[in-house]
Amino acid sequence: MEPPHNDTSKNDSAEHDGAEPDPGRRPWVVGVSGASGTPYAASVLRGLLAAGEAVDLVVSRASRLTLMDETRIAFRDAHWRSDLREWLARGADGKPDAFPVTEEALAGVRYWPAGDLAAGPSSGSYPAKGMVIVPASTACVAGVALGLSKDLLQRVASVTLKERRPLVVAVRETPLNGPTLKHLVALDEAGAVVLPASPAFYAGATHIQDLVDFVAGRVLDAAQVPHGLYRRWEGELGGGSKEEAPKAR
């Protein structure tokens, strides 16, 4: 477990830069676990920020290895803001600077190290709107379903459920075995939205980014956050191929 003094998010927060904290701030907590699919997380984060939502970010230790493997980006506590900027700017095809990332947008993000169990979102009194876990590994699913709270990501998920706030779990694994299916049923019964990272093709996808954005858009739909990440079904066959799908980029 990382010691509390490693919480570099507090060095960038309003309490430490001379400004008053925003008492009306109610963020979405975004948890990123170690499953493959870090482009899904990047797309969800871009969508939340584009919608004007505040974000509290928790990146698990395992997800840092996946992020390094999939993007070659090292996500570091001490440099999280610059690393996040590079991550959000990268396209699903690996190309850098595919998306503009402004300082104004990043100002809406607060980062909490996964080992900081004393972080704000670990308490039910912290004013969060809800949580999305994207991507969610089977280990993460099991930990949340069993209430293990072994790190901040799992703890916040448990808090989200007990406070009856929205929890969206974008599980990314295939095939699924019996124990994982039972854990997913348990999460559903506890009130979470179980959302497999399963892209669809009816929206006229022509690029890997379109498939990633479809899943991210469905995550935002479940959280009731408006976006323009994919073309919605309107009951007309072939409608997705008429013109390029709208993008919130």
Backbone as CSV, one residue per row, in Angstrom:
resi,resn,N_x,N_y,N_z,CA_x,CA_y,CA_z,C_x,C_y,C_z
1,MET,0.847,-1.197,0.000,0.000,0.000,0.000,0.880,1.243,0.000
2,GLU,0.497,2.223,-0.809,1.262,3.462,-0.858,0.936,4.321,0.352
3,PRO,1.933,4.881,1.006,1.670,5.700,2.193,0.919,6.964,1.828
4,PRO,0.115,7.507,2.755,-0.688,8.691,2.472,0.110,9.886,1.986
5,HIS,1.400,9.990,2.388,2.149,11.172,1.975,2.455,11.174,0.484
6,ASN,2.167,10.052,-0.200,2.356,10.025,-1.653,1.188,10.609,-2.406
7,ASP,0.171,11.106,-1.714,-1.006,11.650,-2.385,-0.678,13.002,-2.989
8,THR,-0.122,12.982,-4.194,0.277,14.227,-4.850,-0.900,15.013,-5.363
9,SER,-2.095,14.405,-5.406,-3.259,15.172,-5.842,-3.513,16.344,-4.910
10,LYS,-3.159,16.175,-3.640,-3.415,17.229,-2.675,-2.502,18.436,-2.928
11,ASN,-1.358,18.189,-3.578,-0.484,19.300,-3.913,-1.074,20.162,-5.011
12,ASP,-1.986,19.584,-5.811,-2.581,20.321,-6.913,-3.992,20.790,-6.594
13,SER,-4.518,20.482,-5.421,-5.893,20.807,-5.102,-6.019,22.241,-4.634
14,ALA,-7.278,22.690,-4.563,-7.536,24.079,-4.192,-7.028,24.390,-2.800
15,GLU,-7.043,23.385,-1.903,-6.622,23.644,-0.528,-5.151,24.033,-0.454
16,HIS,-4.357,23.691,-1.485,-2.920,23.917,-1.410,-2.428,24.952,-2.417
17,ASP,-3.329,25.513,-3.234,-2.831,26.505,-4.195,-3.311,27.902,-3.846
18,GLY,-3.851,28.045,-2.641,-4.262,29.362,-2.193,-5.699,29.690,-2.514
19,ALA,-6.383,28.874,-3.329,-7.765,29.128,-3.685,-8.691,28.368,-2.747
20,GLU,-9.911,28.848,-2.652,-10.888,28.173,-1.808,-11.455,26.965,-2.563
21,PRO,-11.631,25.826,-1.875,-12.253,24.682,-2.527,-13.687,24.995,-2.922
22,ASP,-14.154,24.373,-3.988,-15.506,24.596,-4.480,-16.475,23.740,-3.670
23,PRO,-17.309,24.346,-2.826,-18.216,23.553,-1.987,-19.304,22.867,-2.805
24,GLY,-19.533,23.337,-4.038,-20.571,22.743,-4.871,-20.054,21.674,-5.818
25,ARG,-18.785,21.359,-5.735,-18.205,20.368,-6.649,-18.708,18.966,-6.308
26,ARG,-19.290,18.285,-7.296,-19.751,16.907,-7.125,-19.232,16.090,-8.309
27,PRO,-18.106,15.443,-8.148,-17.460,14.767,-9.279,-18.011,13.374,-9.532
28,TRP,-17.752,12.885,-10.718,-17.834,11.470,-11.020,-16.477,10.870,-10.700
29,VAL,-16.463,9.772,-9.971,-15.216,9.064,-9.716,-15.017,8.064,-10.856
30,VAL,-13.867,8.139,-11.496,-13.522,7.206,-12.562,-12.413,6.303,-12.055
31,GLY,-12.712,5.012,-11.944,-11.717,4.032,-11.538,-11.224,3.261,-12.743
32,VAL,-9.914,3.138,-12.879,-9.311,2.410,-13.994,-8.576,1.214,-13.418
33,SER,-9.051,0.008,-13.720,-8.423,-1.201,-13.195,-7.449,-1.772,-14.221
34,GLY,-6.912,-2.956,-13.933,-5.823,-3.490,-14.748,-6.226,-4.237,-15.998
35,ALA,-7.505,-4.277,-16.345,-7.929,-4.972,-17.561,-7.425,-4.253,-18.805
36,SER,-7.304,-4.996,-19.896,-7.005,-4.362,-21.173,-8.159,-3.445,-21.551
37,GLY,-7.829,-2.323,-22.188,-8.882,-1.410,-22.599,-8.706,0.003,-22.087
38,THR,-7.455,0.437,-21.886,-7.241,1.804,-21.413,-7.781,2.863,-22.375
39,PRO,-7.874,2.612,-23.707,-8.524,3.613,-24.565,-9.983,3.857,-24.193
40,TYR,-10.673,2.841,-23.662,-12.042,3.051,-23.199,-12.063,4.094,-22.084
41,ALA,-11.135,3.966,-21.139,-11.078,4.914,-20.026,-10.799,6.318,-20.526
42,ALA,-9.878,6.439,-21.467,-9.548,7.764,-22.004,-10.760,8.401,-22.667
43,SER,-11.522,7.616,-23.417,-12.697,8.149,-24.094,-13.769,8.570,-23.095
44,VAL,-13.975,7.776,-22.052,-14.941,8.144,-21.010,-14.514,9.436,-20.322
45,LEU,-13.234,9.543,-20.000,-12.737,10.760,-19.353,-12.931,11.984,-20.248
46,ARG,-12.611,11.849,-21.526,-12.821,12.977,-22.447,-14.296,13.344,-22.510
47,GLY,-15.172,12.322,-22.542,-16.599,12.600,-22.606,-17.115,13.316,-21.375
48,LEU,-16.667,12.895,-20.196,-17.083,13.563,-18.960,-16.624,15.012,-18.931
49,LEU,-15.380,15.240,-19.302,-14.847,16.602,-19.274,-15.521,17.477,-20.321
50,ALA,-15.822,16.901,-21.498,-16.516,17.659,-22.540,-17.919,18.056,-22.090
51,ALA,-18.519,17.242,-21.227,-19.856,17.530,-20.707,-19.815,18.495,-19.530
52,GLY,-18.626,18.935,-19.157,-18.492,19.874,-18.052,-18.538,19.231,-16.685
53,GLU,-18.342,17.907,-16.623,-18.381,17.202,-15.346,-17.025,17.257,-14.646
54,ALA,-17.053,17.388,-13.328,-15.835,17.248,-12.540,-15.519,15.763,-12.402
55,VAL,-14.237,15.438,-12.329,-13.794,14.042,-12.292,-12.785,13.841,-11.171
56,ASP,-12.993,12.787,-10.391,-11.973,12.295,-9.469,-11.445,10.994,-10.057
57,LEU,-10.147,10.913,-10.253,-9.543,9.791,-10.964,-8.753,8.891,-10.022
58,VAL,-8.998,7.574,-10.123,-8.240,6.574,-9.378,-7.707,5.555,-10.371
59,VAL,-6.388,5.439,-10.443,-5.735,4.520,-11.378,-5.047,3.435,-10.558
60,SER,-5.486,2.198,-10.727,-4.918,1.121,-9.916,-3.473,0.843,-10.316
61,ARG,-2.766,0.144,-9.433,-1.381,-0.213,-9.750,-1.314,-1.108,-10.975
62,ALA,-2.217,-2.090,-11.060,-2.202,-3.002,-12.201,-2.489,-2.266,-13.498
63,SER,-3.363,-1.247,-13.452,-3.709,-0.533,-14.677,-2.531,0.262,-15.223
64,ARG,-1.598,0.642,-14.354,-0.423,1.363,-14.847,0.408,0.469,-15.763
65,LEU,0.490,-0.815,-15.424,1.212,-1.753,-16.282,0.506,-1.916,-17.621
66,THR,-0.826,-2.008,-17.570,-1.597,-2.127,-18.808,-1.463,-0.869,-19.656
67,LEU,-1.529,0.289,-19.010,-1.390,1.551,-19.731,-0.024,1.642,-20.403
68,MET,1.005,1.228,-19.710,2.346,1.226,-20.293,2.413,0.284,-21.488
69,ASP,1.794,-0.881,-21.360,1.832,-1.865,-22.431,1.040,-1.412,-23.648
70,GLU,-0.117,-0.776,-23.419,-0.999,-0.410,-24.527,-0.673,0.941,-25.151
71,THR,-0.046,1.842,-24.394,0.192,3.192,-24.906,1.631,3.664,-24.778
72,ARG,2.447,2.924,-24.006,3.824,3.331,-23.690,3.866,4.576,-22.803
73,ILE,2.772,4.844,-22.115,2.708,5.989,-21.202,2.898,5.494,-19.775
74,ALA,3.848,6.086,-19.063,4.070,5.772,-17.649,3.250,6.749,-16.821
75,PHE,2.273,6.226,-16.074,1.427,7.093,-15.258,2.035,7.171,-13.859
76,ARG,2.468,8.384,-13.483,3.208,8.576,-12.239,2.461,9.521,-11.304
77,ASP,2.465,9.194,-10.016,1.781,10.039,-9.041,2.292,11.479,-9.092
78,ALA,3.600,11.628,-9.120,4.195,12.960,-9.039,4.009,13.778,-10.312
79,HIS,3.658,13.120,-11.414,3.506,13.821,-12.694,2.181,13.438,-13.350
80,TRP,1.162,13.177,-12.536,-0.085,12.643,-13.067,-0.742,13.575,-14.069
81,ARG,-0.625,14.875,-13.861,-1.326,15.800,-14.756,-0.738,15.760,-16.165
82,SER,0.580,15.796,-16.282,1.193,15.732,-17.610,0.995,14.357,-18.242
83,ASP,1.037,13.298,-17.425,0.816,11.953,-17.956,-0.628,11.783,-18.412
84,LEU,-1.567,12.345,-17.664,-2.971,12.272,-18.052,-3.210,13.041,-19.344
85,ARG,-2.573,14.190,-19.473,-2.718,14.971,-20.701,-2.251,14.165,-21.908
86,GLU,-1.111,13.501,-21.780,-0.599,12.678,-22.883,-1.539,11.518,-23.177
87,TRP,-2.091,10.908,-22.149,-2.997,9.771,-22.312,-4.278,10.182,-23.037
88,LEU,-4.889,11.296,-22.582,-6.138,11.734,-23.175,-5.961,12.234,-24.603
89,ALA,-4.769,12.695,-24.936,-4.517,13.188,-26.288,-4.293,12.062,-27.286
90,ARG,-4.020,10.865,-26.795,-3.671,9.745,-27.673,-4.925,9.049,-28.206
91,GLY,-4.912,8.734,-29.505,-6.026,8.022,-30.102,-5.969,6.541,-29.799
92,ALA,-7.070,5.851,-30.064,-7.125,4.412,-29.807,-6.162,3.638,-30.690
93,ASP,-5.762,4.243,-31.814,-4.796,3.596,-32.703,-3.355,3.864,-32.294
94,GLY,-3.175,4.550,-31.174,-1.832,4.811,-30.659,-1.209,6.115,-31.119
95,LYS,-1.880,6.839,-32.001,-1.297,8.085,-32.501,-1.378,9.177,-31.434
96,PRO,-0.258,9.856,-31.182,-0.264,10.944,-30.190,-0.951,12.187,-30.741
97,ASP,-1.411,13.036,-29.845,-2.010,14.321,-30.213,-3.205,14.168,-31.150
98,ALA,-3.968,13.089,-30.974,-5.169,12.884,-31.784,-6.334,13.727,-31.274
99,PHE,-6.281,14.120,-29.999,-7.349,14.907,-29.386,-6.753,16.113,-28.676
100,PRO,-7.393,17.273,-28.763,-6.921,18.439,-28.003,-7.260,18.286,-26.536
101,VAL,-6.318,18.587,-25.675,-6.535,18.516,-24.232,-6.099,19.845,-23.638
102,THR,-7.057,20.602,-23.112,-6.769,21.933,-22.605,-6.524,21.915,-21.105
103,GLU,-5.828,22.910,-20.629,-5.620,23.061,-19.192,-6.948,23.303,-18.474
104,GLU,-7.862,23.977,-19.158,-9.175,24.225,-18.568,-9.898,22.910,-18.286
105,ALA,-9.797,21.972,-19.233,-10.431,20.674,-19.031,-9.770,19.907,-17.890
106,LEU,-8.439,19.917,-17.856,-7.719,19.187,-16.815,-7.952,19.779,-15.436
107,ALA,-8.346,21.051,-15.396,-8.622,21.690,-14.112,-9.812,21.036,-13.412
108,GLY,-10.637,20.320,-14.172,-11.785,19.651,-13.583,-11.466,18.288,-13.000
109,VAL,-10.177,17.878,-13.050,-9.777,16.543,-12.602,-9.017,16.632,-11.280
110,ARG,-9.361,15.757,-10.370,-8.573,15.584,-9.152,-8.134,14.128,-9.096
111,TYR,-6.875,13.903,-8.805,-6.304,12.557,-8.823,-6.038,12.070,-7.402
112,TRP,-6.402,10.786,-7.166,-6.156,10.160,-5.871,-5.373,8.874,-6.096
113,PRO,-4.194,8.706,-5.490,-3.455,7.446,-5.626,-4.253,6.271,-5.084
114,ALA,-4.117,5.131,-5.735,-4.920,3.959,-5.379,-4.625,3.444,-3.981
115,GLY,-3.451,3.757,-3.443,-3.105,3.297,-2.109,-3.563,4.210,-0.990
116,ASP,-4.164,5.348,-1.326,-4.566,6.317,-0.306,-5.981,6.016,0.170
117,LEU,-6.109,5.140,1.156,-7.428,4.773,1.666,-8.040,5.861,2.548
118,ALA,-7.286,6.941,2.785,-7.838,8.085,3.515,-8.296,9.178,2.559
119,ALA,-8.325,8.892,1.267,-8.729,9.884,0.260,-10.192,10.273,0.439
120,GLY,-10.539,11.431,-0.085,-11.897,11.927,0.052,-12.976,10.942,-0.358
121,PRO,-12.884,10.358,-1.566,-13.970,9.479,-2.033,-14.121,8.184,-1.244
122,SER,-13.201,7.908,-0.305,-13.325,6.685,0.496,-14.420,6.805,1.546
123,SER,-14.969,8.005,1.712,-16.017,8.232,2.700,-17.350,8.506,2.020
124,GLY,-18.410,7.986,2.605,-19.735,8.244,2.076,-20.150,9.691,2.187
125,SER,-19.484,10.464,3.046,-19.822,11.884,3.187,-19.206,12.740,2.081
126,TYR,-18.316,12.139,1.282,-17.713,12.879,0.170,-18.769,13.057,-0.923
127,PRO,-18.956,14.268,-1.431,-20.079,14.547,-2.333,-19.828,14.132,-3.780
128,ALA,-19.816,12.838,-4.052,-19.638,12.343,-5.415,-20.991,12.039,-6.051
129,LYS,-21.073,12.193,-7.371,-22.302,11.857,-8.086,-22.457,10.347,-8.242
130,GLY,-21.343,9.666,-8.401,-21.352,8.231,-8.628,-19.985,7.807,-9.127
131,MET,-19.905,6.590,-9.647,-18.611,6.048,-10.059,-18.769,5.203,-11.316
132,VAL,-17.775,5.272,-12.179,-17.670,4.341,-13.296,-16.318,3.648,-13.182
133,ILE,-16.309,2.347,-13.401,-15.060,1.589,-13.445,-14.868,1.129,-14.875
134,VAL,-13.839,1.656,-15.542,-13.639,1.370,-16.949,-12.148,1.386,-17.270
135,PRO,-11.589,0.292,-17.775,-12.207,-1.022,-17.829,-12.167,-1.683,-16.449
136,ALA,-13.049,-2.660,-16.256,-13.085,-3.397,-14.995,-12.569,-4.810,-15.225
137,SER,-11.520,-5.182,-14.529,-10.973,-6.534,-14.624,-11.823,-7.497,-13.799
138,THR,-11.655,-8.793,-14.032,-12.395,-9.771,-13.239,-11.951,-9.735,-11.782
139,ALA,-10.678,-9.420,-11.537,-10.206,-9.289,-10.155,-10.884,-8.112,-9.470
140,CYS,-11.030,-7.016,-10.194,-11.721,-5.849,-9.657,-13.187,-6.175,-9.394
141,VAL,-13.840,-6.853,-10.346,-15.238,-7.247,-10.191,-15.407,-8.091,-8.936
142,ALA,-14.511,-9.068,-8.743,-14.590,-9.929,-7.570,-14.412,-9.122,-6.287
143,GLY,-13.426,-8.238,-6.266,-13.157,-7.445,-5.070,-14.329,-6.571,-4.681
144,VAL,-14.974,-5.953,-5.683,-16.124,-5.093,-5.390,-17.318,-5.931,-4.948
145,ALA,-17.560,-7.054,-5.644,-18.704,-7.905,-5.306,-18.587,-8.474,-3.900
146,LEU,-17.355,-8.767,-3.492,-17.130,-9.352,-2.171,-16.892,-8.307,-1.086
147,GLY,-16.818,-7.037,-1.481,-16.598,-5.968,-0.514,-15.222,-5.975,0.114
148,LEU,-14.199,-6.355,-0.659,-12.851,-6.491,-0.087,-12.200,-5.149,0.233
149,SER,-12.439,-4.140,-0.593,-11.849,-2.806,-0.382,-10.335,-2.882,-0.202
150,LYS,-9.664,-3.643,-1.048,-8.219,-3.821,-0.892,-7.429,-2.600,-1.330
151,ASP,-8.044,-1.726,-2.142,-7.403,-0.471,-2.518,-8.485,0.592,-2.650
152,LEU,-8.082,1.818,-2.994,-9.041,2.919,-3.031,-10.122,2.679,-4.074
153,LEU,-9.771,2.098,-5.216,-10.754,1.858,-6.265,-11.895,0.986,-5.733
154,GLN,-11.537,-0.126,-5.102,-12.566,-1.022,-4.577,-13.334,-0.376,-3.425
155,ARG,-12.637,0.379,-2.596,-13.293,1.047,-1.475,-14.341,2.044,-1.971
156,VAL,-13.979,2.843,-2.979,-14.930,3.828,-3.498,-16.140,3.129,-4.116
157,ALA,-15.908,2.005,-4.797,-17.023,1.256,-5.365,-17.966,0.767,-4.266
158,SER,-17.405,0.275,-3.166,-18.230,-0.171,-2.041,-19.021,0.987,-1.447
159,VAL,-18.368,2.131,-1.313,-19.042,3.320,-0.790,-20.170,3.741,-1.732
160,THR,-19.911,3.691,-3.025,-20.917,4.079,-4.013,-22.156,3.201,-3.888
161,LEU,-21.962,1.911,-3.702,-23.099,1.000,-3.556,-23.859,1.250,-2.255
162,LYS,-23.120,1.423,-1.155,-23.813,1.589,0.128,-24.560,2.913,0.205
163,GLU,-24.080,3.908,-0.536,-24.749,5.203,-0.553,-25.838,5.274,-1.618
164,ARG,-26.046,4.151,-2.334,-27.072,4.064,-3.380,-26.837,5.078,-4.503
165,ARG,-25.567,5.283,-4.815,-25.214,6.145,-5.948,-24.985,5.284,-7.191
166,PRO,-25.055,5.874,-8.371,-24.850,5.089,-9.587,-23.438,4.503,-9.639
167,LEU,-23.353,3.219,-9.983,-22.073,2.550,-10.208,-22.165,1.798,-11.527
168,VAL,-21.286,2.154,-12.456,-21.239,1.500,-13.757,-19.943,0.709,-13.836
169,VAL,-20.056,-0.589,-14.095,-18.901,-1.481,-14.136,-18.737,-1.999,-15.566
170,ALA,-17.761,-1.458,-16.276,-17.522,-1.838,-17.667,-16.523,-2.989,-17.699
171,VAL,-17.044,-4.204,-17.513,-16.170,-5.372,-17.432,-15.572,-5.679,-18.795
172,ARG,-14.263,-5.995,-18.812,-13.560,-6.258,-20.071,-12.820,-7.580,-19.923
173,GLU,-13.501,-8.647,-20.269,-12.893,-9.977,-20.216,-13.716,-10.926,-21.061
174,THR,-13.071,-11.913,-21.659,-13.781,-12.955,-22.392,-12.882,-14.173,-22.535
175,PRO,-13.415,-15.399,-22.385,-14.767,-15.704,-21.919,-14.902,-15.471,-20.421
176,LEU,-16.123,-15.546,-19.937,-16.394,-15.355,-18.517,-16.671,-16.703,-17.871
177,ASN,-15.995,-16.956,-16.743,-16.225,-18.229,-16.053,-17.318,-18.085,-14.991
178,GLY,-17.676,-19.216,-14.373,-18.764,-19.228,-13.406,-18.606,-18.265,-12.253
179,PRO,-17.445,-18.269,-11.564,-17.284,-17.339,-10.437,-17.461,-15.872,-10.836
180,THR,-16.903,-15.476,-12.003,-17.054,-14.082,-12.436,-18.510,-13.764,-12.751
181,LEU,-19.215,-14.690,-13.395,-20.631,-14.473,-13.682,-21.425,-14.299,-12.396
182,LYS,-21.098,-15.073,-11.368,-21.777,-14.928,-10.086,-21.478,-13.573,-9.455
183,HIS,-20.233,-13.127,-9.587,-19.876,-11.813,-9.048,-20.625,-10.706,-9.787
184,LEU,-20.771,-10.841,-11.102,-21.492,-9.827,-11.877,-22.973,-9.803,-11.497
185,VAL,-23.555,-10.975,-11.254,-24.943,-11.029,-10.792,-25.065,-10.348,-9.431
186,ALA,-24.086,-10.576,-8.569,-24.107,-9.939,-7.249,-24.057,-8.419,-7.372
187,LEU,-23.243,-7.917,-8.290,-23.170,-6.471,-8.497,-24.493,-5.936,-9.032
188,ASP,-25.095,-6.668,-9.964,-26.391,-6.255,-10.499,-27.436,-6.202,-9.384
189,GLU,-27.446,-7.206,-8.538,-28.412,-7.241,-7.440,-28.162,-6.139,-6.415
190,ALA,-26.899,-5.690,-6.332,-26.561,-4.613,-5.404,-26.887,-3.233,-5.970
191,GLY,-27.281,-3.184,-7.244,-27.677,-1.915,-7.838,-26.734,-1.355,-8.880
192,ALA,-25.634,-2.045,-9.148,-24.690,-1.567,-10.157,-25.206,-1.864,-11.561
193,VAL,-24.734,-1.103,-12.526,-24.976,-1.395,-13.941,-23.778,-2.175,-14.453
194,VAL,-24.001,-3.418,-14.856,-22.938,-4.236,-15.428,-22.938,-4.010,-16.936
195,LEU,-21.860,-3.437,-17.453,-21.806,-3.015,-18.845,-20.581,-3.633,-19.513
196,PRO,-20.739,-4.769,-20.190,-19.593,-5.367,-20.877,-19.041,-4.431,-21.947
197,ALA,-17.726,-4.384,-22.062,-17.082,-3.554,-23.089,-17.230,-4.267,-24.427
198,SER,-18.434,-4.143,-25.000,-18.797,-4.878,-26.215,-19.191,-3.894,-27.306
199,PRO,-18.280,-3.569,-28.228,-18.597,-2.597,-29.276,-19.690,-3.110,-30.215
200,ALA,-20.479,-2.196,-30.761,-21.474,-2.520,-31.784,-21.041,-1.909,-33.114
201,PHE,-21.633,-2.403,-34.197,-21.212,-1.982,-35.531,-22.308,-1.253,-36.303
202,TYR,-23.503,-1.136,-35.719,-24.606,-0.505,-36.444,-24.455,1.006,-36.571
203,ALA,-23.534,1.587,-35.797,-23.374,3.039,-35.816,-22.443,3.520,-36.923
204,GLY,-22.051,2.625,-37.829,-21.231,3.035,-38.970,-19.767,3.207,-38.634
205,ALA,-19.239,2.326,-37.800,-17.830,2.445,-37.416,-16.913,2.241,-38.609
206,THR,-15.958,3.149,-38.764,-14.962,3.031,-39.838,-13.539,3.040,-39.283
207,HIS,-13.410,3.146,-37.974,-12.101,3.290,-37.353,-12.169,2.666,-35.978
208,ILE,-11.025,2.208,-35.460,-10.993,1.628,-34.123,-11.498,2.615,-33.077
209,GLN,-11.277,3.905,-33.306,-11.754,4.898,-32.347,-13.273,4.899,-32.256
210,ASP,-13.955,4.630,-33.388,-15.412,4.581,-33.368,-15.913,3.463,-32.457
211,LEU,-15.245,2.308,-32.484,-15.644,1.185,-31.644,-15.386,1.483,-30.173
212,VAL,-14.248,2.117,-29.899,-13.939,2.511,-28.523,-14.951,3.534,-28.023
213,ASP,-15.271,4.516,-28.851,-16.195,5.572,-28.444,-17.612,5.044,-28.233
214,PHE,-17.978,3.990,-28.970,-19.299,3.410,-28.752,-19.414,2.871,-27.323
215,VAL,-18.428,2.107,-26.892,-18.449,1.566,-25.529,-18.419,2.700,-24.510
216,ALA,-17.545,3.678,-24.737,-17.473,4.811,-23.813,-18.800,5.556,-23.759
217,GLY,-19.442,5.703,-24.921,-20.734,6.367,-24.961,-21.802,5.614,-24.188
218,ARG,-21.772,4.289,-24.264,-22.739,3.497,-23.507,-22.491,3.623,-21.999
219,VAL,-21.222,3.743,-21.603,-20.909,3.987,-20.189,-21.506,5.317,-19.747
220,LEU,-21.330,6.345,-20.577,-21.881,7.661,-20.242,-23.400,7.645,-20.264
221,ASP,-23.993,6.863,-21.175,-25.454,6.712,-21.171,-25.929,6.159,-19.831
222,ALA,-25.243,5.129,-19.344,-25.629,4.507,-18.080,-25.499,5.489,-16.920
223,ALA,-24.549,6.417,-17.047,-24.366,7.447,-16.019,-25.243,8.671,-16.255
224,GLN,-26.009,8.649,-17.351,-26.895,9.752,-17.724,-26.131,11.055,-17.932
225,VAL,-24.981,10.921,-18.598,-24.174,12.081,-18.957,-24.295,12.289,-20.469
226,PRO,-24.715,13.454,-20.926,-24.892,13.680,-22.365,-23.563,13.671,-23.109
227,HIS,-23.606,13.195,-24.351,-22.385,13.114,-25.160,-22.779,12.960,-26.628
228,GLY,-21.781,13.028,-27.501,-22.003,12.788,-28.922,-21.003,11.799,-29.466
229,LEU,-20.712,10.749,-28.700,-19.633,9.835,-29.056,-20.022,8.819,-30.134
230,TYR,-21.302,8.538,-30.293,-21.684,7.561,-31.310,-23.067,7.891,-31.861
231,ARG,-23.370,7.308,-33.026,-24.673,7.513,-33.636,-25.691,6.582,-33.004
232,ARG,-26.820,7.131,-32.588,-27.847,6.339,-31.943,-28.753,5.676,-32.985
233,TRP,-29.269,4.526,-32.622,-30.189,3.804,-33.491,-31.498,4.576,-33.618
234,GLU,-31.947,4.786,-34.842,-33.170,5.540,-35.096,-34.212,4.708,-35.829
235,GLY,-33.985,3.387,-35.913,-34.971,2.520,-36.531,-34.892,2.417,-38.034
236,GLU,-33.789,2.876,-38.616,-33.634,2.838,-40.067,-32.414,2.000,-40.421
237,LEU,-32.627,0.923,-41.159,-31.522,0.063,-41.559,-30.541,0.836,-42.429
238,GLY,-29.254,0.671,-42.151,-28.226,1.356,-42.915,-28.025,2.799,-42.534
239,GLY,-28.727,3.251,-41.508,-28.624,4.659,-41.124,-27.233,5.049,-40.668
240,GLY,-26.490,4.095,-40.121,-25.164,4.411,-39.624,-24.147,4.673,-40.698
241,SER,-24.440,4.258,-41.943,-23.461,4.428,-43.016,-23.738,5.644,-43.885
242,LYS,-24.769,6.420,-43.542,-25.137,7.549,-44.389,-24.109,8.662,-44.351
243,GLU,-23.611,8.939,-43.171,-22.624,10.000,-43.021,-21.789,9.706,-41.800
244,GLU,-20.725,10.420,-41.655,-19.830,10.160,-40.539,-20.540,10.423,-39.223
245,ALA,-20.373,9.492,-38.275,-21.014,9.630,-36.971,-20.471,10.850,-36.237
246,PRO,-21.327,11.561,-35.480,-20.865,12.742,-34.730,-19.884,12.364,-33.642
247,LYS,-18.961,13.248,-33.384,-17.941,13.012,-32.359,-17.864,14.184,-31.406
248,ALA,-17.734,13.894,-30.130,-17.487,14.934,-29.116,-15.997,14.903,-28.818
249,ARG,-15.229,15.575,-29.651,-13.771,15.512,-29.518,-13.195,16.909,-29.354
